[in-house]
XYZ file of C-alpha atoms in Angstrom:
184
model
C -14.082 -15.167 8.910
C -15.384 -11.210 7.181
C -18.944 -10.375 8.632
C -20.313 -7.914 5.828
C -23.713 -7.322 8.237
C -22.177 -6.194 11.759
C -24.309 -4.728 13.455
C -21.350 -2.663 16.282
C -17.821 -1.690 15.652
C -15.335 -3.932 15.198
C -12.939 -1.334 17.194
C -13.817 0.176 20.911
C -16.148 2.622 20.881
C -13.404 4.993 21.842
C -10.721 4.247 19.367
C -9.579 6.458 18.472
C -9.475 4.810 14.139
C -13.293 6.048 15.125
C -12.803 9.454 15.184
C -10.463 10.431 12.099
C -12.415 11.748 9.030
C -11.774 10.285 5.341
C -8.795 12.628 5.056
C -7.607 11.688 8.294
C -8.002 7.450 7.092
C -6.595 8.738 3.590
C -3.106 10.028 4.553
C -2.824 7.762 7.187
C -3.337 4.905 4.672
C -0.539 6.095 2.349
C 1.384 6.040 5.271
C 1.216 3.294 6.183
C 1.396 1.152 2.466
C 4.445 3.907 1.823
C 5.902 1.829 5.168
C 5.281 -1.695 3.905
C 6.024 -0.515 -0.149
C 9.765 0.632 0.848
C 10.052 -2.915 3.114
C 9.109 -4.836 0.018
C 11.376 -2.567 -1.933
C 14.557 -3.135 0.405
C 13.589 -6.999 0.824
C 13.830 -7.245 -2.880
C 17.648 -4.787 -3.205
C 18.559 -7.271 -0.637
C 17.636 -9.974 -1.878
C 19.500 -9.046 -5.309
C 22.219 -7.911 -4.013
C 22.831 -11.754 -2.689
C 22.351 -12.832 -6.108
C 25.013 -14.011 -8.792
C 24.549 -10.799 -10.746
C 23.263 -7.633 -8.132
C 21.601 -4.977 -9.614
C 20.509 -2.401 -7.256
C 19.952 0.300 -9.177
C 16.873 -1.386 -10.776
C 15.265 -3.052 -8.152
C 15.603 0.115 -6.039
C 13.501 2.055 -9.109
C 10.944 -0.175 -7.597
C 9.760 2.548 -5.792
C 8.256 4.223 -9.468
C 5.895 0.999 -9.327
C 4.875 1.932 -6.451
C 3.166 5.459 -6.963
C 0.691 4.577 -9.121
C -0.547 1.908 -6.259
C -0.041 4.525 -3.644
C -2.613 6.996 -5.137
C -5.216 3.573 -6.072
C -5.103 3.300 -2.374
C -4.855 6.835 -1.005
C -8.473 7.094 -3.018
C -9.835 3.771 -1.931
C -9.124 5.030 1.393
C -10.970 8.015 0.868
C -14.030 7.036 -0.106
C -14.334 3.284 1.640
C -12.345 4.465 5.320
C -16.183 5.517 6.736
C -17.552 2.343 5.800
C -14.842 -0.048 6.372
C -14.434 1.524 10.097
C -17.548 -0.576 10.916
C -15.153 -4.591 10.753
C -12.602 -5.664 12.789
C -9.050 -3.946 12.136
C -8.785 -7.469 10.423
C -11.605 -7.632 8.485
C -10.881 -3.822 7.244
C -7.237 -4.949 6.221
C -8.438 -7.408 3.738
C -11.221 -5.423 2.374
C -9.164 -2.182 1.776
C -6.669 -4.657 0.142
C -9.044 -6.850 -1.729
C -10.523 -3.187 -2.775
C -8.142 -1.603 -3.603
C -6.266 -4.391 -6.414
C -9.724 -4.842 -7.768
C -10.408 -1.011 -8.278
C -6.203 -1.304 -9.780
C -7.550 -4.307 -11.913
C -10.359 -2.235 -13.804
C -8.184 0.842 -14.233
C -5.016 -0.977 -15.693
C -7.662 -2.198 -18.064
C -9.143 1.037 -19.280
C -5.438 2.463 -19.073
C -4.525 -0.892 -21.725
C -7.634 0.236 -23.747
C -6.612 3.845 -24.201
C -2.904 2.540 -25.538
C -4.618 -0.197 -27.800
C -6.638 2.688 -29.272
C -4.264 5.383 -29.575
C -1.731 3.411 -31.353
C -3.086 -0.105 -32.467
C 0.962 -0.917 -33.127
C 1.489 -1.207 -29.233
C 3.620 -4.059 -28.451
C 5.042 -6.118 -25.102
C 4.030 -6.333 -21.685
C 0.599 -3.975 -20.815
C 0.008 -2.786 -17.991
C -2.791 -5.223 -16.612
C -0.391 -8.346 -17.059
C 2.310 -6.202 -14.641
C -0.755 -5.896 -12.378
C -0.822 -9.578 -12.402
C 2.195 -11.209 -11.755
C 2.521 -7.543 -8.717
C -1.077 -8.857 -7.943
C -0.572 -10.392 -3.511
C 2.872 -7.630 -2.987
C 0.115 -5.461 -4.099
C -2.422 -6.997 -1.757
C -0.240 -7.763 0.565
C 0.994 -4.025 0.823
C -2.614 -2.816 0.974
C -3.494 -5.079 3.649
C -0.206 -4.581 5.917
C -0.468 -0.665 5.558
C -3.491 0.273 5.924
C -3.163 -1.994 9.419
C -0.726 0.009 9.909
C -2.718 2.732 9.696
C -5.136 2.120 12.065
C -2.308 0.628 14.569
C -0.451 4.317 14.403
C -3.175 6.202 15.647
C -2.948 4.716 19.169
C -0.623 6.738 21.666
C 1.716 3.149 21.440
C 1.161 2.454 18.217
C 2.176 6.156 16.901
C 5.299 6.623 18.365
C 6.488 2.931 16.795
C 4.696 4.044 13.510
C 6.825 7.642 13.579
C 9.715 5.632 13.553
C 9.333 3.126 11.469
C 8.771 5.213 8.867
C 11.334 7.383 9.778
C 13.988 4.286 9.475
C 12.635 2.829 6.339
C 13.063 6.444 4.667
C 16.103 6.337 5.519
C 17.639 2.933 4.946
C 16.104 3.295 1.828
C 18.101 6.474 1.088
C 20.878 5.383 2.096
C 20.587 2.153 -0.023
C 19.119 4.307 -3.025
C 22.977 6.460 -2.556
C 25.059 3.673 -2.032
C 23.428 2.694 -5.535
C 23.863 5.772 -6.874
C 27.622 5.765 -5.417
C 28.985 2.552 -6.759
C 26.902 2.672 -10.189
C 28.737 5.840 -10.780
């Protein structure tokens, strides 16, 4: 259970995560979210390739849905990162992800309201509805990405994290190139 009135840090006093600035927390969280998000897109692409009608290009385009998500997560980490440090890492990841998801829902409602005010005749699926169905993957991406960010500041975690980031980006680029070649 998450203790919201925790009096001592959830990490050892000499842990490198406790020494980071809010921007250090934000960019590490962004890279962690990129790793987790690209892994989700690659898994969806793999299942799409194994299905009846493979459409790798469509599933690879899910990355564009992740850009607003990434911006919300960067802002959440920059604003709340120093406050979250006092919790245990698992609690930090869950709180971060839940708050980022709530912020995304608020922004989706505002974007939807602005779209309806500017053009009342707009129909179809709104941003809020898309986020409603993508909320759970969004939450998981944030929680896993923030956990990776906390882990990435340790010496062993840094080596594994940068290798994982490079591997996921190369694998995604390879899938993207393969999808472009097969589509053309």
